[in-house]
PDB file of C-alpha atoms in Angstrom:
ATOM      1  CA  MET A   1     -63.995  43.929  -6.717  1.00 55.00           C
ATOM      2  CA  TRP A   2     -63.549  45.955  -3.563  1.00 59.00           C
ATOM      3  CA  TRP A   3     -60.627  47.968  -4.912  1.00 64.00           C
ATOM      4  CA  SER A   4     -62.612  50.082  -7.395  1.00 76.00           C
ATOM      5  CA  PRO A   5     -64.540  52.020  -4.680  1.00 76.00           C
ATOM      6  CA  VAL A   6     -61.288  52.451  -2.788  1.00 79.00           C
ATOM      7  CA  ALA A   7     -59.631  53.871  -5.904  1.00 82.00           C
ATOM      8  CA  VAL A   8     -62.502  56.320  -6.443  1.00 81.00           C
ATOM      9  CA  VAL A   9     -62.376  57.515  -2.825  1.00 82.00           C
ATOM     10  CA  LEU A  10     -58.593  57.913  -2.929  1.00 84.00           C
ATOM     11  CA  LEU A  11     -58.900  59.803  -6.219  1.00 86.00           C
ATOM     12  CA  MET A  12     -61.504  62.118  -4.672  1.00 86.00           C
ATOM     13  CA  LEU A  13     -59.373  62.741  -1.603  1.00 87.00           C
ATOM     14  CA  GLY A  14     -56.175  63.247  -3.603  1.00 88.00           C
ATOM     15  CA  THR A  15     -57.772  65.584  -6.127  1.00 88.00           C
ATOM     16  CA  GLY A  16     -59.459  67.564  -3.390  1.00 88.00           C
ATOM     17  CA  LEU A  17     -56.248  68.005  -1.448  1.00 89.00           C
ATOM     18  CA  VAL A  18     -54.368  69.099  -4.569  1.00 88.00           C
ATOM     19  CA  PHE A  19     -57.100  71.619  -5.385  1.00 86.00           C
ATOM     20  CA  VAL A  20     -57.067  73.033  -1.856  1.00 88.00           C
ATOM     21  CA  VAL A  21     -53.289  73.167  -1.437  1.00 89.00           C
ATOM     22  CA  ARG A  22     -52.373  74.351  -4.961  1.00 88.00           C
ATOM     23  CA  ARG A  23     -55.387  76.637  -5.545  1.00 88.00           C
ATOM     24  CA  ASP A  24     -53.368  79.752  -6.397  1.00 88.00           C
ATOM     25  CA  ALA A  25     -51.124  77.946  -8.874  1.00 88.00           C
ATOM     26  CA  LEU A  26     -54.120  76.278 -10.526  1.00 84.00           C
ATOM     27  CA  ALA A  27     -55.966  79.587 -10.828  1.00 84.00           C
ATOM     28  CA  LYS A  28     -52.891  81.258 -12.355  1.00 85.00           C
ATOM     29  CA  ALA A  29     -52.427  78.381 -14.800  1.00 83.00           C
ATOM     30  CA  TYR A  30     -56.082  78.605 -15.818  1.00 81.00           C
ATOM     31  CA  ALA A  31     -55.927  82.384 -16.245  1.00 77.00           C
ATOM     32  CA  HIS A  32     -52.758  82.059 -18.330  1.00 76.00           C
ATOM     33  CA  ARG A  33     -54.301  79.501 -20.698  1.00 74.00           C
ATOM     34  CA  VAL A  34     -57.591  81.306 -21.294  1.00 68.00           C
ATOM     35  CA  ASN A  35     -57.708  83.700 -24.201  1.00 71.00           C
ATOM     36  CA  SER A  36     -59.179  86.909 -22.917  1.00 70.00           C
ATOM     37  CA  LEU A  37     -61.760  88.739 -24.970  1.00 72.00           C
ATOM     38  CA  PRO A  38     -61.270  92.302 -26.125  1.00 77.00           C
ATOM     39  CA  THR A  39     -62.571  94.875 -23.646  1.00 75.00           C
ATOM     40  CA  GLU A  40     -65.305  96.026 -26.018  1.00 80.00           C
ATOM     41  CA  HIS A  41     -66.735  92.478 -26.275  1.00 79.00           C
ATOM     42  CA  PRO A  42     -70.130  92.098 -24.501  1.00 78.00           C
ATOM     43  CA  GLN A  43     -68.976  89.005 -22.601  1.00 77.00           C
ATOM     44  CA  TYR A  44     -65.691  90.489 -21.384  1.00 75.00           C
ATOM     45  CA  ARG A  45     -64.905  89.876 -17.710  1.00 73.00           C
ATOM     46  CA  THR A  46     -62.080  91.444 -15.758  1.00 72.00           C
ATOM     47  CA  THR A  47     -61.388  88.350 -13.664  1.00 73.00           C
ATOM     48  CA  PRO A  48     -61.290  84.791 -15.011  1.00 72.00           C
ATOM     49  CA  PHE A  49     -64.065  82.358 -14.161  1.00 76.00           C
ATOM     50  CA  ALA A  50     -61.913  79.841 -12.280  1.00 78.00           C
ATOM     51  CA  THR A  51     -60.447  81.783  -9.398  1.00 82.00           C
ATOM     52  CA  ALA A  52     -58.649  80.359  -6.385  1.00 85.00           C
ATOM     53  CA  ARG A  53     -61.940  80.399  -4.464  1.00 87.00           C
ATOM     54  CA  LEU A  54     -63.569  78.071  -7.001  1.00 87.00           C
ATOM     55  CA  PHE A  55     -60.688  75.602  -6.704  1.00 87.00           C
ATOM     56  CA  VAL A  56     -61.041  75.655  -2.907  1.00 90.00           C
ATOM     57  CA  VAL A  57     -64.770  74.965  -3.136  1.00 90.00           C
ATOM     58  CA  VAL A  58     -64.261  72.062  -5.553  1.00 89.00           C
ATOM     59  CA  GLY A  59     -61.424  70.695  -3.414  1.00 89.00           C
ATOM     60  CA  VAL A  60     -63.379  70.867  -0.173  1.00 90.00           C
ATOM     61  CA  VAL A  61     -66.417  69.220  -1.783  1.00 90.00           C
ATOM     62  CA  SER A  62     -64.193  66.441  -3.095  1.00 88.00           C
ATOM     63  CA  VAL A  63     -62.502  65.865   0.264  1.00 88.00           C
ATOM     64  CA  VAL A  64     -65.826  65.898   2.131  1.00 88.00           C
ATOM     65  CA  GLY A  65     -67.295  63.509  -0.452  1.00 85.00           C
ATOM     66  CA  GLY A  66     -64.372  61.130  -0.058  1.00 82.00           C
ATOM     67  CA  ILE A  67     -64.557  61.208   3.727  1.00 84.00           C
ATOM     68  CA  GLY A  68     -68.333  60.822   3.560  1.00 82.00           C
ATOM     69  CA  ALA A  69     -67.964  57.768   1.348  1.00 80.00           C
ATOM     70  CA  ILE A  70     -65.557  56.258   3.846  1.00 78.00           C
ATOM     71  CA  LEU A  71     -67.843  56.998   6.789  1.00 79.00           C
ATOM     72  CA  LEU A  72     -70.920  55.634   5.018  1.00 78.00           C
ATOM     73  CA  GLY A  73     -69.104  52.378   4.420  1.00 75.00           C
ATOM     74  CA  LEU A  74     -69.105  52.537   0.650  1.00 64.00           C
ATOM     75  CA  VAL A  75     -65.525  51.316   0.576  1.00 59.00           C
ATOM     76  CA  THR A  76     -65.973  48.161   2.589  1.00 59.00           C
ATOM     77  CA  PRO A  77     -66.385  44.915   0.643  1.00 56.00           C
TER      78      PRO A  77
END
């Protein structure tokens, strides 16, 4: 079953590219969905956890992992 590693690598590359290209939209969507705590709450934060920078880091790691898997020959039957 050679196609399952290929599917995983393509999923990694595709997800990584989406995260890198659409990082601002993803960060805005995340910030919109999260219920913010009241300002007097001890765990209140002014910026959400998942910022555009986090999406870039996850995207780059995914793309590099996918390319690394291809270069290491994990996709070949």
